[in-house]
Short mmCIF file of C-alpha atoms in Angstrom, two decimals:
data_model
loop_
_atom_site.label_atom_id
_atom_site.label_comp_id
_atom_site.label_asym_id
_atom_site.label_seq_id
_atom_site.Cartn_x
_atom_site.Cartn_y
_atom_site.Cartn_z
CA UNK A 938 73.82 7.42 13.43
CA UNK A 939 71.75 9.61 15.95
CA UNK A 940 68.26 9.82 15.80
CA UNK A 941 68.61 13.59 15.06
CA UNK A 942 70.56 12.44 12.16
CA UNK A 943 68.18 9.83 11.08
CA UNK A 944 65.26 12.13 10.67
CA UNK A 945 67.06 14.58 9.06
CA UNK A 946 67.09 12.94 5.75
CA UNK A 947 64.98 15.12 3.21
CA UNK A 948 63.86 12.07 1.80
CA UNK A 949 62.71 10.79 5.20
CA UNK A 950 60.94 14.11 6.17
CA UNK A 951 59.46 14.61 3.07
CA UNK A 952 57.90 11.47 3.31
CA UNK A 953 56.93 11.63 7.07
CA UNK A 954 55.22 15.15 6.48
CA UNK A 955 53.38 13.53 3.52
CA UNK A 956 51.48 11.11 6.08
CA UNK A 957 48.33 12.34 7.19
CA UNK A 958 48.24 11.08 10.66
CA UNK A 959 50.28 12.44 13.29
CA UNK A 960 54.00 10.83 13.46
CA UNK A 961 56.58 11.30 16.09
CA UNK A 962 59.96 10.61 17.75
CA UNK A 963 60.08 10.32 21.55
CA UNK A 964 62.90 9.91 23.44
CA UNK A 965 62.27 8.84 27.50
CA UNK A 966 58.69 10.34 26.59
CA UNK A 967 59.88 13.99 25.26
CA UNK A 968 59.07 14.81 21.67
CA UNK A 969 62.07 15.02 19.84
CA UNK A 970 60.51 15.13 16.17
CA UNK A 971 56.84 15.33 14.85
CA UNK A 972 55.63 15.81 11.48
CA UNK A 973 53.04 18.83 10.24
CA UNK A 974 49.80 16.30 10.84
CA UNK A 975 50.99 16.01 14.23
CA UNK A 976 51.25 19.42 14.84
CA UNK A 977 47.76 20.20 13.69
CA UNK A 978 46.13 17.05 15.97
CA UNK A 979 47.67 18.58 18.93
CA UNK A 980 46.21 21.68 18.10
CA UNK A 981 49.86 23.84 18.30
CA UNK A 982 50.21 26.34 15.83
CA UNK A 983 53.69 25.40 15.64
CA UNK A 984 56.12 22.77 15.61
CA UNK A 985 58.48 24.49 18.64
CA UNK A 986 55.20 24.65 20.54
CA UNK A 987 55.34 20.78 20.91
CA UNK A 988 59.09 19.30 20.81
CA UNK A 989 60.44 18.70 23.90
CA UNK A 990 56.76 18.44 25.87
CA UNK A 991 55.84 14.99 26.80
CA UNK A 992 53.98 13.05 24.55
CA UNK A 993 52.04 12.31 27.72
CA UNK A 994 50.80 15.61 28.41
CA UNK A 995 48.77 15.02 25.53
CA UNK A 996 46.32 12.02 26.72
CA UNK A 997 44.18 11.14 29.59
CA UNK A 998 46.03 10.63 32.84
CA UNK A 999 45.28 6.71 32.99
CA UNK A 1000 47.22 6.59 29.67
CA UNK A 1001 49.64 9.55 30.53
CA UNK A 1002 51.07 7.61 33.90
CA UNK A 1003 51.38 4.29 31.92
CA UNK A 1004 53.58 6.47 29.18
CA UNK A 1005 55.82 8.27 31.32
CA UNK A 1006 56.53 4.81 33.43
CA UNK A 1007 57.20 2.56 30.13
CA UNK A 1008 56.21 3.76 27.00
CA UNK A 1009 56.74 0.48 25.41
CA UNK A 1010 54.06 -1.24 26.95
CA UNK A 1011 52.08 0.66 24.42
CA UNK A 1012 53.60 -1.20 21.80
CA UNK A 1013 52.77 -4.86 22.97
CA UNK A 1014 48.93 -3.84 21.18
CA UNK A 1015 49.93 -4.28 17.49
CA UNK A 1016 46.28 -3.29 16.79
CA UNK A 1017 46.79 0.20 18.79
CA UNK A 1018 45.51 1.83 21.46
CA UNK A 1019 42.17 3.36 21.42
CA UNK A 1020 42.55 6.90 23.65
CA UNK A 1021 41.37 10.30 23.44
CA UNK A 1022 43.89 13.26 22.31
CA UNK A 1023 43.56 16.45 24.55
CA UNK A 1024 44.75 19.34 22.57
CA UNK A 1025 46.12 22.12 23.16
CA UNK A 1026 43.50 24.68 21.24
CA UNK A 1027 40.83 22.69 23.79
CA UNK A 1028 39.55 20.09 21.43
CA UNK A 1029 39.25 16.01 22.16
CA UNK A 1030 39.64 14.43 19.73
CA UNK A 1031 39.10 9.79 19.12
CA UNK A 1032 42.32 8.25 18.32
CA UNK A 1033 44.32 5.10 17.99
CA UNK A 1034 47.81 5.54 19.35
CA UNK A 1035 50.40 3.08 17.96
CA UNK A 1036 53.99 2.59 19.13
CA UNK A 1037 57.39 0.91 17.86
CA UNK A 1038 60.25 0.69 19.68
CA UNK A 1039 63.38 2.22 17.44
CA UNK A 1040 65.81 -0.12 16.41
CA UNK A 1041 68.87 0.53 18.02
CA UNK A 1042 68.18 3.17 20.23
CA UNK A 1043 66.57 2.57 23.74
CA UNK A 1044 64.25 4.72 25.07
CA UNK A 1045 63.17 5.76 21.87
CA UNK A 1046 59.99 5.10 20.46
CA UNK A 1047 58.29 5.43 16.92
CA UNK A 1048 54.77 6.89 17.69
CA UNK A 1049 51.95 6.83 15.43
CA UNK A 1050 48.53 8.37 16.32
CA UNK A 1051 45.40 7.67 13.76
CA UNK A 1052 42.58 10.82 14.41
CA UNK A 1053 39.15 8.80 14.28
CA UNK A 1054 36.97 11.21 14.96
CA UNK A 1055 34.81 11.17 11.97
CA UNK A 1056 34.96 7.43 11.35
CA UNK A 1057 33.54 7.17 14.56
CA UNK A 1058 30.86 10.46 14.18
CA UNK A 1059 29.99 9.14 10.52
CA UNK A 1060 29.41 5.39 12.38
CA UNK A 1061 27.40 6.53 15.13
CA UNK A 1062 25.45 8.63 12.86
CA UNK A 1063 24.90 5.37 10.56
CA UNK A 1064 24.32 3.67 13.67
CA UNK A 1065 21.41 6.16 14.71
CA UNK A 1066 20.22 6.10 10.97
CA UNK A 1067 19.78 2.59 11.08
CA UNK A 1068 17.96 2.67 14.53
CA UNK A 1069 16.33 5.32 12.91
CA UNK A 1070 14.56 2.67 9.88
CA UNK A 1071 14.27 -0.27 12.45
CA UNK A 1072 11.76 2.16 14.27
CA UNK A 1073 9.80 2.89 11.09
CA UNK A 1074 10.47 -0.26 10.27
CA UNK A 1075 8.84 -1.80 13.51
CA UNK A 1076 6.28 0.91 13.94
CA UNK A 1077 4.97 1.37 10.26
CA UNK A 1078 1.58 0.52 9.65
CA UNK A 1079 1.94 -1.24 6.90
CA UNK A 1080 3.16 -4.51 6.70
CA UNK A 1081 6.65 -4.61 5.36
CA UNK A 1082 8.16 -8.32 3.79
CA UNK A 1083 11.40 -8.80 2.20
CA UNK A 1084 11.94 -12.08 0.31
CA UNK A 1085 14.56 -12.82 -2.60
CA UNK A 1086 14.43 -13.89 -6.21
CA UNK A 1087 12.69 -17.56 -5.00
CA UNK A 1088 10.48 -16.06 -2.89
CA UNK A 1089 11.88 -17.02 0.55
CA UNK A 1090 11.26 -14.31 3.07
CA UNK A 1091 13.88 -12.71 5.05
CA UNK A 1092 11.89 -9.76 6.70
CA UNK A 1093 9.09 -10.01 8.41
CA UNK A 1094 8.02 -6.34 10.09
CA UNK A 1095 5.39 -6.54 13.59
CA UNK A 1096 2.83 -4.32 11.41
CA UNK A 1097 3.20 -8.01 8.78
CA UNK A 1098 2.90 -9.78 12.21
CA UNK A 1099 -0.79 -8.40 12.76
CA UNK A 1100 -1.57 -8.45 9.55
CA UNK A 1101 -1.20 -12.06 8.77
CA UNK A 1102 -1.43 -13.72 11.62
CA UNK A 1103 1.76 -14.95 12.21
CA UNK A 1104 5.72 -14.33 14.56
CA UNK A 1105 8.15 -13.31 11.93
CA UNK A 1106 10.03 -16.18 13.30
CA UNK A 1107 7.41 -18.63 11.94
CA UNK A 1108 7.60 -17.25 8.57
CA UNK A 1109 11.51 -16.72 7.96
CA UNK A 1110 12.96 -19.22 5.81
CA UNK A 1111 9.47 -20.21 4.19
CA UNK A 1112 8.28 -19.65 1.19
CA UNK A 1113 5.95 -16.68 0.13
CA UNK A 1114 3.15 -18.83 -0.83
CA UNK A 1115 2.22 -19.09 2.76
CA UNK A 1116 0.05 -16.28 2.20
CA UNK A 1117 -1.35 -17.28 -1.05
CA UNK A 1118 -4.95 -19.08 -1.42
CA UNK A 1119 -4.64 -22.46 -3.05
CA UNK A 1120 -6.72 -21.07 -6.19
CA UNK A 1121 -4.01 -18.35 -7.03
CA UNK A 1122 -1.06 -20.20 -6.23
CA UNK A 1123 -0.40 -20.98 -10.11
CA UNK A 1124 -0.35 -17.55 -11.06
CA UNK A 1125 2.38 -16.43 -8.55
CA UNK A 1126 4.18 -19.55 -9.65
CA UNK A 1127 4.06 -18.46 -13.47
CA UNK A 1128 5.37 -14.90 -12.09
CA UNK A 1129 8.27 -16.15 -10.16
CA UNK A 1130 9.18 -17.72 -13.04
CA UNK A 1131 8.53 -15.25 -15.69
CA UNK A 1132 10.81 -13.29 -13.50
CA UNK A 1133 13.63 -15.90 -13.73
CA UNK A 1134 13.28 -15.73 -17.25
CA UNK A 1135 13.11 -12.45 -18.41
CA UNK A 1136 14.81 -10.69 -15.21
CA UNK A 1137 12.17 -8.83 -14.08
CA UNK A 1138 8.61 -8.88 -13.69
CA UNK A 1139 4.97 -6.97 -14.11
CA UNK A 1140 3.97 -7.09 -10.75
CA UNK A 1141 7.27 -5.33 -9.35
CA UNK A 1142 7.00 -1.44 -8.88
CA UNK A 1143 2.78 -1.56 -9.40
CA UNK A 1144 0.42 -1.09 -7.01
CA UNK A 1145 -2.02 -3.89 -7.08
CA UNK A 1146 -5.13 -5.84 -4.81
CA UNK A 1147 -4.83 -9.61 -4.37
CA UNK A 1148 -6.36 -12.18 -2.07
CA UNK A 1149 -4.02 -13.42 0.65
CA UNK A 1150 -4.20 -15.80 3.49
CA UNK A 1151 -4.50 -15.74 7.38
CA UNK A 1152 -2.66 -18.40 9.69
CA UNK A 1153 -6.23 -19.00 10.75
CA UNK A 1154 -6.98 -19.43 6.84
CA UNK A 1155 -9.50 -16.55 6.43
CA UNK A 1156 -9.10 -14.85 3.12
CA UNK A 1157 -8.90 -11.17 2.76
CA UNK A 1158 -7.99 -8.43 0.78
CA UNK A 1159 -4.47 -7.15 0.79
CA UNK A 1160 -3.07 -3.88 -1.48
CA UNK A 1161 0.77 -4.70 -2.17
CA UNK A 1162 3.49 -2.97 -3.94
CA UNK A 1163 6.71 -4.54 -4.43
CA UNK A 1164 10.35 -3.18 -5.09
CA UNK A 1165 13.30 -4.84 -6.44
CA UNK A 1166 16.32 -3.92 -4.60
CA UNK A 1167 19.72 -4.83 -6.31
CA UNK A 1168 22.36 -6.15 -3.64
CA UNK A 1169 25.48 -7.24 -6.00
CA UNK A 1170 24.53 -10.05 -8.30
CA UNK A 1171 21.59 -11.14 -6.10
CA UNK A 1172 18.10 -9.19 -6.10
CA UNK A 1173 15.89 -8.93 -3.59
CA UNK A 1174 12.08 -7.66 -2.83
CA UNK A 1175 10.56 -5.45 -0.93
CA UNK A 1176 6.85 -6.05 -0.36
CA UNK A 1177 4.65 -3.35 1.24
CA UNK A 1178 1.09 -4.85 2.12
CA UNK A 1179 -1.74 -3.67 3.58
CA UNK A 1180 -4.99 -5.07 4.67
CA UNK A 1181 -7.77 -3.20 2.61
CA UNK A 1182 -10.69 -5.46 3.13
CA UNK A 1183 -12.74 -2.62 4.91
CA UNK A 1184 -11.07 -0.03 2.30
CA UNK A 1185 -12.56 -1.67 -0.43
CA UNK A 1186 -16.11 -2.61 1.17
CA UNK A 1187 -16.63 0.91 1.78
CA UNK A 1188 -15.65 2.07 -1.76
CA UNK A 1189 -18.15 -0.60 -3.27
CA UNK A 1190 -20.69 0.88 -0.39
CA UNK A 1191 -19.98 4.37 -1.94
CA UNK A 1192 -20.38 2.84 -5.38
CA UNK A 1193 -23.85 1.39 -4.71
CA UNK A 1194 -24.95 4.17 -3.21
CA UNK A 1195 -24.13 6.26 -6.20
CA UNK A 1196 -25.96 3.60 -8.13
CA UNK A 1197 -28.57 2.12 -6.07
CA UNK A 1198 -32.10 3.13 -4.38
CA UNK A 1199 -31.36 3.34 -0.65
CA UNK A 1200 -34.61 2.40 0.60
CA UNK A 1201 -35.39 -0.84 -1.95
CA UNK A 1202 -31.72 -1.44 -2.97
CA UNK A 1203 -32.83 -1.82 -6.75
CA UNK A 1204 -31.05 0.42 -9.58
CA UNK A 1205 -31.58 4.41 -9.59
CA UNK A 1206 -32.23 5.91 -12.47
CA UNK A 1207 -28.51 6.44 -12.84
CA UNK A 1208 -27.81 2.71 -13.01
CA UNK A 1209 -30.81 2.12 -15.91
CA UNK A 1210 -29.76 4.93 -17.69
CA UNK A 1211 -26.93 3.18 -18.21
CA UNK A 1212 -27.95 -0.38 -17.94
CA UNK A 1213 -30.63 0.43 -21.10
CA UNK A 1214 -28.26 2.30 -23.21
CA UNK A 1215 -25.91 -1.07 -23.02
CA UNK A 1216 -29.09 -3.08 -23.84
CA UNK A 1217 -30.63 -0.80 -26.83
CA UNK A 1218 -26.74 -1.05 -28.18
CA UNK A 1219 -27.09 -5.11 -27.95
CA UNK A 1220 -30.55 -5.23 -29.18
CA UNK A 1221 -29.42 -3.12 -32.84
CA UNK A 1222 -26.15 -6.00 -33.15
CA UNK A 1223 -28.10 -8.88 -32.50
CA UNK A 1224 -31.63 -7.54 -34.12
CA UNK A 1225 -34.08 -8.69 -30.98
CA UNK A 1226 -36.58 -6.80 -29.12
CA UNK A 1227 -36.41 -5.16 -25.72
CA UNK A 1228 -38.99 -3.61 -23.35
CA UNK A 1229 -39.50 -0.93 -21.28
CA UNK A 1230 -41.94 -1.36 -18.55
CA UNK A 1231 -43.12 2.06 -16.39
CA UNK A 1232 -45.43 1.01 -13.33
CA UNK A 1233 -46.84 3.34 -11.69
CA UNK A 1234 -48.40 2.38 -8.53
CA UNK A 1235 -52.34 2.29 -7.35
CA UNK A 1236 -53.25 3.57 -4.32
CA UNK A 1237 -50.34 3.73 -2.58
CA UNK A 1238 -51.06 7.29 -1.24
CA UNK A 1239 -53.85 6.41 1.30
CA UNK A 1240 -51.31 3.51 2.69
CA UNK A 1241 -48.92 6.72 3.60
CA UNK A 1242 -51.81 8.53 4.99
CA UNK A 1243 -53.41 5.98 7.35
CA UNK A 1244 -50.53 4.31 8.15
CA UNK A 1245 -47.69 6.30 8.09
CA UNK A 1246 -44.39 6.24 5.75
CA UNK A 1247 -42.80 3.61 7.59
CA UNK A 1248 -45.41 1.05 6.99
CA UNK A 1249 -45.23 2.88 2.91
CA UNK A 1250 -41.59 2.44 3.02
CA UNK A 1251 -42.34 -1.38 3.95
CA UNK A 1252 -44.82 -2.00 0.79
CA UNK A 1253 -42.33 -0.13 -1.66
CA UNK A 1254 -39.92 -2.75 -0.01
CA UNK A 1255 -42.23 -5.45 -0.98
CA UNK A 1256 -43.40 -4.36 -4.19
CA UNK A 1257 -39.47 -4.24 -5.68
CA UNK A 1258 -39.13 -8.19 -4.32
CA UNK A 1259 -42.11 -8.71 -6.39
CA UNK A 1260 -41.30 -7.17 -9.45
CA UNK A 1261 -37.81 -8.70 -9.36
CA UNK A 1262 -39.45 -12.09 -8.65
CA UNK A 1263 -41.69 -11.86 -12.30
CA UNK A 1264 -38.70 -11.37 -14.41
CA UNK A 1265 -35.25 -12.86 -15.11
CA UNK A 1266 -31.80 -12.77 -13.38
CA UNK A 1267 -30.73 -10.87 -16.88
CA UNK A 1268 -33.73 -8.41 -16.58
CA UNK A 1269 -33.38 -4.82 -14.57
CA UNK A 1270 -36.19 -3.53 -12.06
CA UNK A 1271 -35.28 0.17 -10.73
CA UNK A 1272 -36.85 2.53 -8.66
CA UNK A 1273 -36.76 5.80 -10.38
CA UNK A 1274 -38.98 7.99 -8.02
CA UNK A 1275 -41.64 7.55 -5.23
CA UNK A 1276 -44.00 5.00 -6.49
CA UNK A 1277 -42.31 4.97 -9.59
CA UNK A 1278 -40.66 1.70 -11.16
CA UNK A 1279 -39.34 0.76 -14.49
CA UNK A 1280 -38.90 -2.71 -15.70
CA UNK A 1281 -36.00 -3.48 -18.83
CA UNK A 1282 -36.85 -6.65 -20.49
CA UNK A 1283 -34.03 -7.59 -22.69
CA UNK A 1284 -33.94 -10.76 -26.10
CA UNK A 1285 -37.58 -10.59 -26.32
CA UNK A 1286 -38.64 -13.34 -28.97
CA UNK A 1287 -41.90 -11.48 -29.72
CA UNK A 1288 -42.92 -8.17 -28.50
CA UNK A 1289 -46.72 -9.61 -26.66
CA UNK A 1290 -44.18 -11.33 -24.57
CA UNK A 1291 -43.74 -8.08 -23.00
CA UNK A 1292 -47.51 -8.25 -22.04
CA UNK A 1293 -47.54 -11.75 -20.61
CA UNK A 1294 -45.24 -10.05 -18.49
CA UNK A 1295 -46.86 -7.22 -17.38
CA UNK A 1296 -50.26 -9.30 -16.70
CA UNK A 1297 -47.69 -11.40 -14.21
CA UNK A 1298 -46.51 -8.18 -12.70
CA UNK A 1299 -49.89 -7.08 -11.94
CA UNK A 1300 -51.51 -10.69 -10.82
CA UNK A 1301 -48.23 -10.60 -8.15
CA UNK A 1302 -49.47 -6.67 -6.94
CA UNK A 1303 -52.62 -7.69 -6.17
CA UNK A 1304 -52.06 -10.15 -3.68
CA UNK A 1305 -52.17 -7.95 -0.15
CA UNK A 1306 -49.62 -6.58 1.95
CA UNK A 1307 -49.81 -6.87 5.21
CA UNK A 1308 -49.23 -3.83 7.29
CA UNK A 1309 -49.45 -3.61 11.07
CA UNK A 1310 -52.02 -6.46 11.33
CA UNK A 1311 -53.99 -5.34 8.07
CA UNK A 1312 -54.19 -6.33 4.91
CA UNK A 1313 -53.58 -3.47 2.40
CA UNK A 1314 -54.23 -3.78 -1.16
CA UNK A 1315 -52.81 -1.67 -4.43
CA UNK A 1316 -52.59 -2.48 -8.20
CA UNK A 1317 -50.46 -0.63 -10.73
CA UNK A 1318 -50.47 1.00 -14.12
CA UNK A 1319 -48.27 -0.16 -16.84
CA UNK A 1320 -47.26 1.26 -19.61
CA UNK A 1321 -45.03 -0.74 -22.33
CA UNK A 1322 -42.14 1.00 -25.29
CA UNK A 1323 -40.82 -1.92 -27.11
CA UNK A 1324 -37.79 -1.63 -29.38
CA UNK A 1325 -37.54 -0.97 -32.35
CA UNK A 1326 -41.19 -0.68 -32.21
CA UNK A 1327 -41.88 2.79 -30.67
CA UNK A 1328 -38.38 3.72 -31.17
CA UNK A 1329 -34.74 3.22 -31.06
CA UNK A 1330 -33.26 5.77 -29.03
CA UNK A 1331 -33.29 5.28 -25.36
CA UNK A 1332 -34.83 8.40 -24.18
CA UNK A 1333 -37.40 7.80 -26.60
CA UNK A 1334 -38.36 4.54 -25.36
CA UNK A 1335 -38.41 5.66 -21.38
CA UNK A 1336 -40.77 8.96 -22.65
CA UNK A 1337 -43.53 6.65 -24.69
CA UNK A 1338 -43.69 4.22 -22.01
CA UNK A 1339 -44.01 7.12 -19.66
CA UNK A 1340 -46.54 8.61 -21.93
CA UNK A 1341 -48.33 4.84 -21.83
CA UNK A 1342 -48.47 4.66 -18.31
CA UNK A 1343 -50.45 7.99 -18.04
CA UNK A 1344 -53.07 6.58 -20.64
CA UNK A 1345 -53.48 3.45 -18.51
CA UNK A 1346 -53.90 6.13 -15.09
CA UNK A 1347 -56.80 7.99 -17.11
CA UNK A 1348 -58.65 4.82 -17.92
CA UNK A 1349 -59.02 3.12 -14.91
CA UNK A 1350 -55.77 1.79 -13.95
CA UNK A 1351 -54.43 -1.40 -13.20
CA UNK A 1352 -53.71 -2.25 -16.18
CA UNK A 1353 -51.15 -2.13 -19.13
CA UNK A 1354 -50.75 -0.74 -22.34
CA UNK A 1355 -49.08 -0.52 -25.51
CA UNK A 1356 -47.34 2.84 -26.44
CA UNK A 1357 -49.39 4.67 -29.48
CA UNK A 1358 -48.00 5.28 -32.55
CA UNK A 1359 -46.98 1.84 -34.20
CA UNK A 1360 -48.38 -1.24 -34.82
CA UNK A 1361 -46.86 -4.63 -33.09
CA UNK A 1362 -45.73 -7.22 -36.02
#
């Protein structure tokens, strides 16, 4: 049977136009047969347009002189040839050209010719992707770890590198606890295995501070957040970190400063607001006494005058280290205007304790300052609200000690007194 004859079949051309890639018969290089794929690859917009033309005509010349001279040489590859496909409507087009020798008829060859084109496109666009991550990946500022479900790590990005201290190649293989401080090494133990448990775990997908660890062994403040990435049955982490040490020093800067007296670095009136409604709350559970203190400095004025309000900024300094010396650790001192200071004295066990106090406070603001070579003296006027003496609410205890201090100023100050309008037990 003739070739001619062979291909004929309707069986065999219905199943050779089925194939996608381009199939066809060449005899001593001419293209006797070629299906509809073929036809398309070549760009022809017919089938006449491309039977008797050498299959040669079709690739580059290196490939094209090695056809017409022995076309089976291309079948000693039984993996193909990679070559490009010069059609006729212009295009190039990435290919694999396979051929088989037909059986009983020399000179006639079985040629097969795979269009890769977009496998290859769709891999060198993956290809660029992935260059595309390693970049971020390597130029990211955060640190970037990857470690699986026992908490060996696998990734280690350069932004990690700086971070901690150490070459990703010292760290891959090792265990995550590298970075963790002795002290918190149980509790990432009890999460790992929490996690093993109950498959997953409260630290993954939140956004949390911990303490981590330098080579150099310094301990500092890191910010992580870690992923759980599912790669068939295994499931790995992805843990973003970054160093927020001088984040979080600056927030707690921002926070004092919202809170604290700039120039003595006691409480604002802010802070005892809240610090004596806390204390008035504790002081109606437990049934004790508290005091509220308002001193009201002596004399400070003249200190401005002669010697200027840098040398006045330097006894308000040392007048708050006093007052803070005369009462407890428990106890609040804050600055709540320009010589103004009030003193919170919380568990009183009797309410003259609160003068025993004051007489201190006063004993300590006599001693003399000493101000560019002189020796400066002031006193202070106290006046004392004691709960639930002279009142319960907080803003009534801050206006009768106020009102106290006032009575002490238009009787001579330095001194201390009792607000009016009770009697002490």
């Amino acid at each position: 049977m003739d070739v001619d004859t062979a291909v004929d079949t309707d069986l065999l051309k219905q199943t050779l136009e089925a194939v996608t890639n381009l199939v066809c018969l060449c005899r001593e290089g001419s293209i006797t047969y070629i299906n509809t794929a073929g036809v398309s690859l070549l760009g022809a917009l017919s089938k006449d347009q491309v039977l008797g033309r050498a299959l040669a005509d079709f690739v580059p010349s290196e490939y094209g002189d090695l056809m017409r001279a022995d076309m089976g040489a291309f079948a000693e590859d039984a993996n193909g040839t990679p070559l490009k496909i010069h059609s006729l409507d212009g295009s190039v087009r990435d290919a694999v050209l396979s051929v088989t020798p037909l059986e009983g008829e020399p000179g006639t060859f079985i040629v097969e010719v795979r269009d890769i084109s977009d496998f290859l496109r769709a891999a060198h666009e993956t290809q660029q992707q992935e260059l595309k991550l390693r970049r971020i990946f390597e130029s990211v500022a955060d640190g970037i770890v990857a470690i699986d479900g026992r908490g060996i790590i696998h990734t280690f990005n350069p932004a990690a590198e700086a971070i901690f201290g150490y070459r990703a190649t010292e760290v891959i293989g090792q265990s995550i606890d590298l970075f963790i401080p002795e002290q918190d090494k149980g509790f990432h133990g009890s999460a790992i295995k929490d996690y093993r448990k109950r498959g997953h775990s409260d630290v993954v997908d939140n956004t949390r501070d911990f303490q981590a660890r330098r080579k150099d062994g310094t301990i500092f403040t890191a910010e992580i957040r870690v992923t759980e990435i599912e790669e068939g049955r295994h499931r790995n982490f992805i843990a973003t970190i970054r160093d927020v040490t001088e984040k979080r020093a600056q927030e707690e800067k921002i926070r004092r400063l919202a809170h604290h007296d700039i120039l003595t670095g006691l409480p604002n009136r802010a802070l005892l607001k809240d610090r004596l409604n806390r204390a008035v709350a504790r002081a109606h559970r437990q049934e004790i006494y508290l005091a509220l203190m308002y001193v009201d400095l002596d004399k400070f004025k003249p200190i401005n005058d002669l010697f200027g309000h840098d040398a006045g900024d330097d006894v308000l300094r040392g007048v708050a280290g006093r007052l803070v010396s005369s009462v407890r650790g428990t106890d609040t001192v804050a600055r709540v205007g320009g010589d103004e200071f009030v003193v919170l004295i919380e568990s009183l066990n009797a309410p003259e304790e609160a003068g025993k106090i004051a007489d201190k406070i006063l004993t300590l603001l006599l001693a003399p300052f000493r101000i560019k070579g002189a020796d400066v003296h002031i006193g202070a006027s106290i006046g004392i609200s004691l709960f639930p003496v002279h009142g319960e609410a907080p803003e009534t205890l801050m206006k009768r000690a106020d009102e106290a201090m006032y009575k002490v100023k238009g009787a001579g100050r330095n001194s201390f007194v009792y607000a009016e309008g009770a009697s002490l037990p």
